[in-house]
Tab-separated table of C-alpha atoms in Angstrom:
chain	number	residue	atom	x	y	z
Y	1	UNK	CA	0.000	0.000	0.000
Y	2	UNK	CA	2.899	2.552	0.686
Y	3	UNK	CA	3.901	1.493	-2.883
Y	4	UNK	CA	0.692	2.872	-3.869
Y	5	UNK	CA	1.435	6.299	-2.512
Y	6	UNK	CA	4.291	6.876	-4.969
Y	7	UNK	CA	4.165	9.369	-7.598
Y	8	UNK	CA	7.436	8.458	-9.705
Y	9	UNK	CA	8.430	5.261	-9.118
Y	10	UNK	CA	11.680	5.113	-9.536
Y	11	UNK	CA	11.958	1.423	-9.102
Y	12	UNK	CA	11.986	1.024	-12.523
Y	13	UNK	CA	15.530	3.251	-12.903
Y	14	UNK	CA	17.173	0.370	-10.508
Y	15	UNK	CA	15.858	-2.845	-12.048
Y	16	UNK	CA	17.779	-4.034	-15.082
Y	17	UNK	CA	14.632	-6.492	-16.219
Y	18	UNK	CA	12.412	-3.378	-16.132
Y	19	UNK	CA	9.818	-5.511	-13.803
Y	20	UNK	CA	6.452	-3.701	-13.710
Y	21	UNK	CA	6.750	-3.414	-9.533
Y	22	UNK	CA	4.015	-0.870	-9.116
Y	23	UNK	CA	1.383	-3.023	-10.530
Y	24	UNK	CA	2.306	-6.197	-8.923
Y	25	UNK	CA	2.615	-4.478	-5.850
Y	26	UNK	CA	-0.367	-3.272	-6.389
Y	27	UNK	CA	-2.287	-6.991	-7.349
Y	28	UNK	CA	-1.056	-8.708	-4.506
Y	29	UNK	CA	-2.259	-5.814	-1.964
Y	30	UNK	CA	-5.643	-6.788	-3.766
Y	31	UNK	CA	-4.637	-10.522	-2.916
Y	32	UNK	CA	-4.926	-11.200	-7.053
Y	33	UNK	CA	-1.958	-13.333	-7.176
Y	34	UNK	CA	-2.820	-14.379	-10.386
Y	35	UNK	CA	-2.339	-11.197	-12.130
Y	36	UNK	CA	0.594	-10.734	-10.267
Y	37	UNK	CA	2.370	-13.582	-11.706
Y	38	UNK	CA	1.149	-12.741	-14.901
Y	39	UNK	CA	2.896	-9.345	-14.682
Y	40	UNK	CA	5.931	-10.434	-13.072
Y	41	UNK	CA	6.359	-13.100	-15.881
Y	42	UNK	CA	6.052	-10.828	-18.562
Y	43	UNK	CA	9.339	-9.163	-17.979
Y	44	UNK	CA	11.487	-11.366	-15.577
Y	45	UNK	CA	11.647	-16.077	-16.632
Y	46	UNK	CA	13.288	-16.506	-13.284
Y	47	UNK	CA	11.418	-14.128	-10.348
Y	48	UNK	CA	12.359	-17.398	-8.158
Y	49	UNK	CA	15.979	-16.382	-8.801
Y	50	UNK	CA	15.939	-13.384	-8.646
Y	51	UNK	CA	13.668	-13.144	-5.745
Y	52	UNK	CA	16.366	-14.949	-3.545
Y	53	UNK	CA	19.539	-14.024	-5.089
Y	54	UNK	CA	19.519	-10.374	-6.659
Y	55	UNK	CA	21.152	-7.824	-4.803
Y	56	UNK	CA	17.932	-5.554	-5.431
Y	57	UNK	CA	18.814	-2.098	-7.297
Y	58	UNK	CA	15.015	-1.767	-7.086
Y	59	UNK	CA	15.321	-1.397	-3.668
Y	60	UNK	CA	18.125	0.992	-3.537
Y	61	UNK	CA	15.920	3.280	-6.347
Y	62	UNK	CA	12.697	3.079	-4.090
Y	63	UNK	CA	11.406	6.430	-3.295
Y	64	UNK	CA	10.710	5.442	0.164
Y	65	UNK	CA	14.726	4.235	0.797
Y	66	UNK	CA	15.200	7.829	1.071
Y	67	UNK	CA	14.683	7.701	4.602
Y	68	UNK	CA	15.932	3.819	4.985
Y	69	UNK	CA	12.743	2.324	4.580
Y	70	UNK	CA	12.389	1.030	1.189
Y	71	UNK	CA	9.503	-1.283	-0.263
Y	72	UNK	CA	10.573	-5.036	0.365
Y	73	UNK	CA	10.547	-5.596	-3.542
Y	74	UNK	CA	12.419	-8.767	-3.646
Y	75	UNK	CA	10.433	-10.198	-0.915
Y	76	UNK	CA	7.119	-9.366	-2.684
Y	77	UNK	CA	8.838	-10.869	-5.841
Y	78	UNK	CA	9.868	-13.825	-4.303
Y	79	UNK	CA	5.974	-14.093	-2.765
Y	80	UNK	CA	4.528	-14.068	-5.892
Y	81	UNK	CA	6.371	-16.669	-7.577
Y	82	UNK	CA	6.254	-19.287	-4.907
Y	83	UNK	CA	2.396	-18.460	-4.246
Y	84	UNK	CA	2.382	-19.128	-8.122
Y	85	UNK	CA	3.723	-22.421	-7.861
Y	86	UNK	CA	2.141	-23.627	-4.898
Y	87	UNK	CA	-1.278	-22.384	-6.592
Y	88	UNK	CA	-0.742	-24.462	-10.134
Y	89	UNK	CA	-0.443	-21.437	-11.714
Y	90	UNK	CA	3.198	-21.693	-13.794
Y	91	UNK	CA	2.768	-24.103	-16.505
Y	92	UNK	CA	4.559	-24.875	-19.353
Y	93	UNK	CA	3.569	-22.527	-22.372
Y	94	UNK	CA	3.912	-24.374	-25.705
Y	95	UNK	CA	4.032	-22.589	-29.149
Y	96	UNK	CA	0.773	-22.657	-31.105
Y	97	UNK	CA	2.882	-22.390	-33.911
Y	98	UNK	CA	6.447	-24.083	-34.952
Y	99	UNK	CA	8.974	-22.342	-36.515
Y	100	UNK	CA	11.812	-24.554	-39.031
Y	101	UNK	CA	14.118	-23.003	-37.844
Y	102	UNK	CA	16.370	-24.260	-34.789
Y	103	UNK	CA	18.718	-22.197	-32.742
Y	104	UNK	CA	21.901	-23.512	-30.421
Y	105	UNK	CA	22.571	-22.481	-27.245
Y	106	UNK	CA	25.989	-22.578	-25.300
Y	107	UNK	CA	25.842	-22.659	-22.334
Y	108	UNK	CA	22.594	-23.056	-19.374
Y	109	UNK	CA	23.067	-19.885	-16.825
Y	110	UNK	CA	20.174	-17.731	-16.844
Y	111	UNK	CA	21.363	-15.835	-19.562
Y	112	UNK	CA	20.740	-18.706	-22.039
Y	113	UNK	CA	17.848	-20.120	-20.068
Y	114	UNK	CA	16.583	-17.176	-20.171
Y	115	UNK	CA	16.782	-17.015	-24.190
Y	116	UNK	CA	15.835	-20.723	-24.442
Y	117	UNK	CA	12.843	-20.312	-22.927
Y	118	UNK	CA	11.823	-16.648	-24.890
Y	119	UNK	CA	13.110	-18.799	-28.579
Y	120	UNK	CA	10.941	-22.103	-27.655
Y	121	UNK	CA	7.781	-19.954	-26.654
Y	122	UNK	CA	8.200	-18.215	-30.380
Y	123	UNK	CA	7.816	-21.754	-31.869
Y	124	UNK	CA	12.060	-22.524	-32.092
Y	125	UNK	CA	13.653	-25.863	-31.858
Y	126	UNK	CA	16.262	-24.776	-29.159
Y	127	UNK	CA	18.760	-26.875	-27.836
Y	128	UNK	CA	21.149	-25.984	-24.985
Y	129	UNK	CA	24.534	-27.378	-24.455
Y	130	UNK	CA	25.955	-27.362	-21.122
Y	131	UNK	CA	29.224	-28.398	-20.305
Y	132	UNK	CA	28.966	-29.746	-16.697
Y	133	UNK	CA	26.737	-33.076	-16.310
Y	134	UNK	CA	23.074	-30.848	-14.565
Y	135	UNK	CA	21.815	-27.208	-16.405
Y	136	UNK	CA	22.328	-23.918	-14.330
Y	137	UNK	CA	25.662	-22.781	-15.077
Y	138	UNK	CA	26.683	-20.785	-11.381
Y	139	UNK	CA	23.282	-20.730	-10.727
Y	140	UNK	CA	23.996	-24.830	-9.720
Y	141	UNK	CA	27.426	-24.993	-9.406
Y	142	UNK	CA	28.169	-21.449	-8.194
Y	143	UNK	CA	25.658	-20.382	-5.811
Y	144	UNK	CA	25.618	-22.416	-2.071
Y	145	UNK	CA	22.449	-24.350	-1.783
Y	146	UNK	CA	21.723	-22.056	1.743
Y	147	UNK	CA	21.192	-19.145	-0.640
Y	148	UNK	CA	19.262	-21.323	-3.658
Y	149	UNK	CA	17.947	-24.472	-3.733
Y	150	UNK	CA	18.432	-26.477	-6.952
Y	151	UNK	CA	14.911	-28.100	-7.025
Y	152	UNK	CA	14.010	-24.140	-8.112
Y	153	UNK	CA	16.300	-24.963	-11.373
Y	154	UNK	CA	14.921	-28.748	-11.829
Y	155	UNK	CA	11.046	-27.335	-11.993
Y	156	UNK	CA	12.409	-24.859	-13.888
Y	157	UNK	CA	14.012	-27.334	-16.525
Y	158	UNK	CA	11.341	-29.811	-16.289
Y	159	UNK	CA	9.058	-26.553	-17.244
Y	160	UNK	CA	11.011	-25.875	-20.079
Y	161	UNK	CA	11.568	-29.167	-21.677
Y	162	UNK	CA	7.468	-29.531	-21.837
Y	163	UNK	CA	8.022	-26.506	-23.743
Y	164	UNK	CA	10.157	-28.032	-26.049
Y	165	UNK	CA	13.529	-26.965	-25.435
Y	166	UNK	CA	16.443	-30.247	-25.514
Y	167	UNK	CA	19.381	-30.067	-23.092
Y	168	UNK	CA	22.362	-31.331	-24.287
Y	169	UNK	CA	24.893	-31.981	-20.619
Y	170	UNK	CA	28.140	-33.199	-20.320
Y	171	UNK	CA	29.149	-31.793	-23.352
Y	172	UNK	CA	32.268	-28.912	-23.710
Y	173	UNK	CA	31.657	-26.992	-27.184
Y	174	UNK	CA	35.074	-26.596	-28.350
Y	175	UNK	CA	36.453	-29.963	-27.366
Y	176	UNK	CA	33.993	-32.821	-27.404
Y	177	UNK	CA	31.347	-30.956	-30.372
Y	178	UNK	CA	33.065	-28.194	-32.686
Y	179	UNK	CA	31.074	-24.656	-32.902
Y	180	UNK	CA	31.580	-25.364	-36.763
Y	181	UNK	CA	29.299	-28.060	-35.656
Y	182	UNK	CA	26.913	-25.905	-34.322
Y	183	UNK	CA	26.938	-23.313	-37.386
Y	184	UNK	CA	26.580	-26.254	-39.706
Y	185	UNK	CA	23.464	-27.588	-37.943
Y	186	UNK	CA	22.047	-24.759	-36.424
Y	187	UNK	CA	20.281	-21.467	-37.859
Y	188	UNK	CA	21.548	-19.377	-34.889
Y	189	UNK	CA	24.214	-20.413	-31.987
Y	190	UNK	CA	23.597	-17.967	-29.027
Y	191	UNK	CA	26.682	-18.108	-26.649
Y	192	UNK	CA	26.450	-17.617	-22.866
Y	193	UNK	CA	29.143	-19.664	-21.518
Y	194	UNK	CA	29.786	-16.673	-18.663
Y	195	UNK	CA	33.102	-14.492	-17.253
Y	196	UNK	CA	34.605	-17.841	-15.952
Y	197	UNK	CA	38.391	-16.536	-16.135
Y	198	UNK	CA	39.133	-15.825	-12.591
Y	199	UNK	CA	41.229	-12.495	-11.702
Y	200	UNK	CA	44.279	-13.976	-10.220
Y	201	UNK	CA	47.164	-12.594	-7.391
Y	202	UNK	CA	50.235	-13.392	-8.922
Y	203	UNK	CA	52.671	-13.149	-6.164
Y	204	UNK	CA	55.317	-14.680	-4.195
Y	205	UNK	CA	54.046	-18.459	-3.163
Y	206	UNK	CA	51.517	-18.066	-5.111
Y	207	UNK	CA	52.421	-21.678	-6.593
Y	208	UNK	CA	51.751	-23.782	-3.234
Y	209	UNK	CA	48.769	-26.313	-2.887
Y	210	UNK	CA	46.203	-24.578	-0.203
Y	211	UNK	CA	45.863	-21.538	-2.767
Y	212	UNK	CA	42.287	-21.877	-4.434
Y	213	UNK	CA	40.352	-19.832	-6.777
Y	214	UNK	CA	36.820	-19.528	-5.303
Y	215	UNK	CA	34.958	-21.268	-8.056
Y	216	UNK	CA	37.675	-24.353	-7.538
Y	217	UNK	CA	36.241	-24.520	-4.018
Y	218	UNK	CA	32.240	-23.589	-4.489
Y	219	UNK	CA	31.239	-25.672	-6.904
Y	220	UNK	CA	32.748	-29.062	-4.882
Y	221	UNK	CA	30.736	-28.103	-2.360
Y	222	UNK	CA	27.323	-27.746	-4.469
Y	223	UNK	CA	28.074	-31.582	-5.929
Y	224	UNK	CA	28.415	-33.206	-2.406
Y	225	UNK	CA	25.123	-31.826	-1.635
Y	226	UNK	CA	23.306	-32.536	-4.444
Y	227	UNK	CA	25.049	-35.910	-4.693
Y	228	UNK	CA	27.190	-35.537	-7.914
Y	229	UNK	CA	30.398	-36.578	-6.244
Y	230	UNK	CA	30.885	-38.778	-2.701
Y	231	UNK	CA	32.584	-37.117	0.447
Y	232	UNK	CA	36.259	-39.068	-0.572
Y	233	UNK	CA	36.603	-37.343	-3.725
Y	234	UNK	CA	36.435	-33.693	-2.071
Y	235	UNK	CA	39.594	-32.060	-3.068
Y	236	UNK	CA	39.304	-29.224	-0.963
Y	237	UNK	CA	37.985	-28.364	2.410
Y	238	UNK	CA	37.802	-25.835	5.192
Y	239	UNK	CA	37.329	-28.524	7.758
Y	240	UNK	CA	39.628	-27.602	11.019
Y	241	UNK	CA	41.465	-24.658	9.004
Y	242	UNK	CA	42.536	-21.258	9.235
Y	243	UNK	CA	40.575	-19.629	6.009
Y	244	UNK	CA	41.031	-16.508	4.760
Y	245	UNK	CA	39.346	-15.108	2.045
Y	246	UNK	CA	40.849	-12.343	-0.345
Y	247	UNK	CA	37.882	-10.611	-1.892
Y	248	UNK	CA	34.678	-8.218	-0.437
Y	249	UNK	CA	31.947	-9.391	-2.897
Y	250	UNK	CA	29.284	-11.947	-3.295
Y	251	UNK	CA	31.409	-15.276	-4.234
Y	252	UNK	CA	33.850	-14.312	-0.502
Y	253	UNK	CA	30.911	-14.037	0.892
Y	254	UNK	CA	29.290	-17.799	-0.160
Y	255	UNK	CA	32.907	-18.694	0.462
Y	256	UNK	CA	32.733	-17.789	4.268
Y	257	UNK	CA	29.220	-19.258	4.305
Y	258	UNK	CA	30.302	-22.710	3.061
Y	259	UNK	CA	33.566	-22.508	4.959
Y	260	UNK	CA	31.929	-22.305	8.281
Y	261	UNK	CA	29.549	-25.053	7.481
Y	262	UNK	CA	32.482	-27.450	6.133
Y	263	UNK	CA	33.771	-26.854	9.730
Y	264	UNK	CA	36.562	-24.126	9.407
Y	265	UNK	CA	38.798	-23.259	12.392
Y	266	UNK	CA	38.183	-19.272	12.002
Y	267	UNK	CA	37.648	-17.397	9.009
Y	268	UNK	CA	39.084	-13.971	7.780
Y	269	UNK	CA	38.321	-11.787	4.721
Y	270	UNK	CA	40.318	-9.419	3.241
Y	271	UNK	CA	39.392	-6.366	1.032
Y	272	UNK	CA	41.931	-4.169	-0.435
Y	273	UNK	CA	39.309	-1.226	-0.863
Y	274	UNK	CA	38.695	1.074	2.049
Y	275	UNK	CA	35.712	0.582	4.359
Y	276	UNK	CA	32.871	1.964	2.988
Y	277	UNK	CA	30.131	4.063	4.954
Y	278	UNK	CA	27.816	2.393	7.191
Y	279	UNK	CA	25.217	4.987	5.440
Y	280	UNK	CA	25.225	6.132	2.257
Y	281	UNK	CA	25.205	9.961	1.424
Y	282	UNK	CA	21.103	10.234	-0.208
Y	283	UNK	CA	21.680	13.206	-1.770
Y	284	UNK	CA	24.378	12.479	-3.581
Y	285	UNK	CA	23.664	8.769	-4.202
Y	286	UNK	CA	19.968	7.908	-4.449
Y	287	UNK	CA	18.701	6.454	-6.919
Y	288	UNK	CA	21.350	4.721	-7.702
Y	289	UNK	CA	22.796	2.196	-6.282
Y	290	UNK	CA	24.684	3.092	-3.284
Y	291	UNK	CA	28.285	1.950	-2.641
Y	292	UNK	CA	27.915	1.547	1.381
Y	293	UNK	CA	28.902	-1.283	4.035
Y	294	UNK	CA	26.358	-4.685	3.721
Y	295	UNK	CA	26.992	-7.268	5.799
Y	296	UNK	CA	25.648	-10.780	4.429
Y	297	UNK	CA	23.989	-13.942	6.260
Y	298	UNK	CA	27.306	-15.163	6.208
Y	299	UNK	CA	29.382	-13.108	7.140
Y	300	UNK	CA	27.234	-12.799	10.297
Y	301	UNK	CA	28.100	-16.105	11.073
Y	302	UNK	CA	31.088	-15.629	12.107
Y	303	UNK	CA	34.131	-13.878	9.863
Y	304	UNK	CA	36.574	-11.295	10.720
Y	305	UNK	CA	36.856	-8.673	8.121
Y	306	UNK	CA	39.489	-6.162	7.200
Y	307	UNK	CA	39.445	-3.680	4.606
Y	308	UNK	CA	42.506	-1.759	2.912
Y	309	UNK	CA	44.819	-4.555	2.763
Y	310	UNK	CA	47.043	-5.490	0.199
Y	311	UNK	CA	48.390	-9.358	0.419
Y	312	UNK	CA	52.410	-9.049	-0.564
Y	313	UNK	CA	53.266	-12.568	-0.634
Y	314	UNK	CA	51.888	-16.271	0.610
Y	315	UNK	CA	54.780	-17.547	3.315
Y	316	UNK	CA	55.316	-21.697	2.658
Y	317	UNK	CA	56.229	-24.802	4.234
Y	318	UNK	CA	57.028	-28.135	2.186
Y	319	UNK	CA	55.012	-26.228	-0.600
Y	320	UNK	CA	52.113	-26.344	1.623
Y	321	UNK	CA	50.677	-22.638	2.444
Y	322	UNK	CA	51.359	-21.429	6.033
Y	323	UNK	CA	50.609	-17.411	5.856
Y	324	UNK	CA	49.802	-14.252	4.235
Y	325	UNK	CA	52.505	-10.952	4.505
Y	326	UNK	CA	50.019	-7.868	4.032
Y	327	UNK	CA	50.635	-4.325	4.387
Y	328	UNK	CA	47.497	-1.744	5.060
Y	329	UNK	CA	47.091	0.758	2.149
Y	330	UNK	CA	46.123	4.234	2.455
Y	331	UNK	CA	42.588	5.676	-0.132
Y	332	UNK	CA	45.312	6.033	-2.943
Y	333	UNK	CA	46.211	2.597	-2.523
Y	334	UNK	CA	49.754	3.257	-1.223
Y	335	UNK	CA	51.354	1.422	1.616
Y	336	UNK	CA	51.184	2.659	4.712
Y	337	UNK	CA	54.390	2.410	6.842
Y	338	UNK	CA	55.442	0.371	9.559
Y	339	UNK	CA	51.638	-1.770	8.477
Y	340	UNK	CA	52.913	-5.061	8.050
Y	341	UNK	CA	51.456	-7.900	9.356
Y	342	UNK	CA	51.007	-11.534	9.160
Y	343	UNK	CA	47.711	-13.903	8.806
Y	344	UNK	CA	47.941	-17.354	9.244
Y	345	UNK	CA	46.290	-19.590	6.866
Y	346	UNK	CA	45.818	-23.601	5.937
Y	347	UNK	CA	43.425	-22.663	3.220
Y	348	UNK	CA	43.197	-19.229	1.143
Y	349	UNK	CA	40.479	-18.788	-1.160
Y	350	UNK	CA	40.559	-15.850	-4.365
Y	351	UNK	CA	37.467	-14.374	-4.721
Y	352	UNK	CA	38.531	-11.207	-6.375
Y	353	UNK	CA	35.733	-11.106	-9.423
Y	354	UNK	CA	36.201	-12.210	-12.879
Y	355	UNK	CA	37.931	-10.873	-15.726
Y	356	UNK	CA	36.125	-11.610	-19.131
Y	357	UNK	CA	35.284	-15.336	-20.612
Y	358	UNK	CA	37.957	-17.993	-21.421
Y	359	UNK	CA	39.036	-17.820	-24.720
Y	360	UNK	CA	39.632	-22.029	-25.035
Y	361	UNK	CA	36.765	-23.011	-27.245
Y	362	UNK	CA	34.023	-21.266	-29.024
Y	363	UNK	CA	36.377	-17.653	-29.162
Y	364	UNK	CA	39.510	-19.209	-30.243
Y	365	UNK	CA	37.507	-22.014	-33.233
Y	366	UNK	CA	35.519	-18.370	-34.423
Y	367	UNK	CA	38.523	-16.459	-33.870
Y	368	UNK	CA	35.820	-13.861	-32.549
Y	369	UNK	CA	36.417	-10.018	-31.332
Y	370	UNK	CA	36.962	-9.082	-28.427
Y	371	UNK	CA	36.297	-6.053	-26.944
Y	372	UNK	CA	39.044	-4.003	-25.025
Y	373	UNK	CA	38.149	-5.736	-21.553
Y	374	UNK	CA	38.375	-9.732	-23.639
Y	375	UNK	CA	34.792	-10.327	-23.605
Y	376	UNK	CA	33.091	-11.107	-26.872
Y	377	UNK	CA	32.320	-7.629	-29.104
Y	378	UNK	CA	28.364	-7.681	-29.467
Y	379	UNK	CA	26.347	-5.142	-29.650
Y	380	UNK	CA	23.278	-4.421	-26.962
Y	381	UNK	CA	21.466	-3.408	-30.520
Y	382	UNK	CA	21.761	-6.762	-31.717
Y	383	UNK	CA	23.951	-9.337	-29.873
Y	384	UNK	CA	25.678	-10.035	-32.900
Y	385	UNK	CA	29.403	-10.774	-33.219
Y	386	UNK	CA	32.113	-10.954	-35.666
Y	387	UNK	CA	30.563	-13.953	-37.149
Y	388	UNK	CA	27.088	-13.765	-38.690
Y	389	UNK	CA	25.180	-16.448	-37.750
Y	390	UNK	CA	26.610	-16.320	-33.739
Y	391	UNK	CA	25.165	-14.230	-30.942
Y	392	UNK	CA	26.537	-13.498	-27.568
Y	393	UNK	CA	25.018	-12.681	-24.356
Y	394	UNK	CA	25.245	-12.498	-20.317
Y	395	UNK	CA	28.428	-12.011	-18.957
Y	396	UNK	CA	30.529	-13.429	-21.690
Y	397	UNK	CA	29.697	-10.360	-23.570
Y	398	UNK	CA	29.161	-7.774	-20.778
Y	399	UNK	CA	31.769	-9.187	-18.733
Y	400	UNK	CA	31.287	-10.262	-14.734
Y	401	UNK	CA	27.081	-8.579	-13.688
Y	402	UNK	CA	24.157	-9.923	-11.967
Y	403	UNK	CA	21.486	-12.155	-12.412
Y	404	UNK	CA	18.914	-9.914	-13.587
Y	405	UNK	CA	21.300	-8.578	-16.572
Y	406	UNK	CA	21.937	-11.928	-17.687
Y	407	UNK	CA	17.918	-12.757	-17.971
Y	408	UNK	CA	17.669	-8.921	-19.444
Y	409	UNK	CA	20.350	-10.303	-22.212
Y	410	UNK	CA	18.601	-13.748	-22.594
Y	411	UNK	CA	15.554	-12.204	-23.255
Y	412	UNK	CA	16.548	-9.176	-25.615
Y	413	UNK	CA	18.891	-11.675	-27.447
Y	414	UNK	CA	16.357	-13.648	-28.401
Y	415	UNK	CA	14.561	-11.310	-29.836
Y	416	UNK	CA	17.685	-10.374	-31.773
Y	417	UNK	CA	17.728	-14.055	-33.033
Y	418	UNK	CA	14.297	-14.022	-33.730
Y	419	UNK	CA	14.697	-10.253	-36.054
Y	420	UNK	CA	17.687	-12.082	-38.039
């Protein structure tokens, strides 16, 4: 009802998938949940995902956060959708029509879920090719099951293939199946294979065992719960070690998060930018989205955090990591004197973002562009790139973003595909 009250909502600024929030707001106040879905659905596939893992721009944009006390948008999303489902109301929504034409898509995040599901609903013959052996792409294998459940994928899926849309899994496009393949076969190939080249900290020690890249360690973690892999072929574990975690955002914190439940000694992060502000500055941020301290479920579970520190080299023993040397940094990033200090460590886990997609495969067969940052040149316009018959969308063109832009891309790439 406060929702109501608004006279510019400038919701709609913050939220990449340009949901209709007003009116939904507005429907379930009414208790028509119904319509509600119906509106949600007609800009956002996913408001399941979204609902539980966006970081909510909407939010930030809300009129009413101008005195802290923003609409719960992503609540009321995530409301909706799981009223929907318990209700009957999201069924599968088969083409009247076919279309003989058939489009491929590379890889199964929500990006090209997202455009699988748009292409299939016009009357395509999609099929999606997914390296790893189950379809989600991070959503499965990077995302802890404490913040998403996979049986919100599976229904998801199991939606989709009564739509008509084949998965193809367990199969790397570029090594087992050739994109020339794809082109031969295919009308269109869409690819959304993701930023999955990890930013690395190439420093002293770097070389000993104990040294992970986060999405070495998340992903293990995902498979012993869901039953892909048994406890004895874990690689790595937190269990009874000192963690610490070199990196501020979303994939430290799931780090920490699964850490502490593998049974970690302590846990520390580390963040080489300053300490932001408890509380934003409105007037000079608002609506946009505010850089300002959050603090996530996990890290309330128990982490130590420290901000301006830069690591300066991993200390060893028998190759085995034993420490971090780190100096504090002043705002201009230079070291401050008489700083250093050490941080012991068993297990040290880089979660400093991503850099652009990995060129082994579908970029090096096509030889395709690259834009200055080395992810794949495509225009917003038209997702095309330097070869005619292949699209690109989601992070792999628009390097490392959230969850809504890759459904945004899904969807507005498949209507690309569908133009050409």
């Amino acid at each position: 009802s406060r929702c109501m009250d608004c006279g510019i909502p400038y919701c709609h600024s913050g939220c990449p998938v340009n949901n209709i929030i007003p009116d939904w707001n507005d429907m379930v106040y009414k208790n028509d949940f119904e319509s509600a879905l119906k509106t949600l659905h007609s800009t956002n596939n996913f408001p399941e995902f979204t609902g539980r893992i966006c970081p909510a721009p909407c939010e930030a944009a809300c009129t009413l956060n101008i005195d802290e006390e923003p609409v719960t948008i992503k609540t009321i999303e995530c409301a909706i959708i799981d009223e929907g489902w318990k209700l009957g109301l999201v069924k599968p929504e088969k083409s009247k029509k076919l279309i003989s034409k058939s489009v491929a898509i590379v890889g199964s995040g929500p990006a090209g879920l997202a455009a699988a599901q748009q292409l299939a609903r016009k009357g395509y013959k999609v099929t999606v090719y997914e390296k790893n052996k189950l379809i989600g792409g991070l959503l499965r294998y990077g995302i802890p099951d404490f913040k998403m459940e996979k049986f919100l994928i599976d229904r998801r899926v199991d939606q989709m293939r009564k739509e008509g849309v084949k998965f193809i899994t367990s199969t790397e496009i570029g090594s087992e199946l050739k994109m020339s393949f794809l082109k031969k076969n295919y009308n269109a190939v869409l690819i959304t294979t993701g930023s999955e080249k990890a930013r690395d900290l190439n420093i002293p020690g770097r070389e000993a065992s104990g040294i992970h890249f986060a999405m070495d360690f998340l992903p293990i973690q995902n498979k012993l719960v869901s039953g892909e892999i048994k406890e004895e072929e874990q690689k790595i574990s937190a269990k009874d070690k000192r963690v610490v975690v070199i990196g501020g955002g979303d994939t430290g914190s799931d780090c920490i998060g699964t850490s502490i439940r593998q049974g970690a000694k302590s846990v520390t992060q580390i963040e080489i930018m300053p300490m932001p502000p408890k509380i934003e500055n409105k007037q000079l941020t608002w609506p946009n989205w505010p850089l300002k301290l959050r603090t996530s479920s996990s890290q309330q579970e128990g982490v130590k955090r420290d901000w301006s520190v830069l690591t300066k080299s991993f200390e060893t023993d028998s190759n085995k990591v034993t420490a971090l040397n780190c100096v504090k940094i002043d705002n201009n990033f230079k070291e401050i004197q008489n700083s250093n200090f050490k941080l012991k460590a068993d297990l040290i886990l880089l979660a400093m973002g991503f850099i652009h997609p990995i060129k082994k495969g579908p970029i090096e067969e096509l030889k395709l562009k690259l834009d200055k940052k080395g992810n794949i040149d495509a225009s917003n316009k038209n997702y095309k790139t330097s070869d005619r018959k292949v699209f690109a969308a989601g992070d792999a063109r628009r390097g490392q973003s959230l969850v809504v832009w890759a459904i945004k891309e899904g969807r507005d790439s498949a209507e690309a595909i569908h133009k050409f």
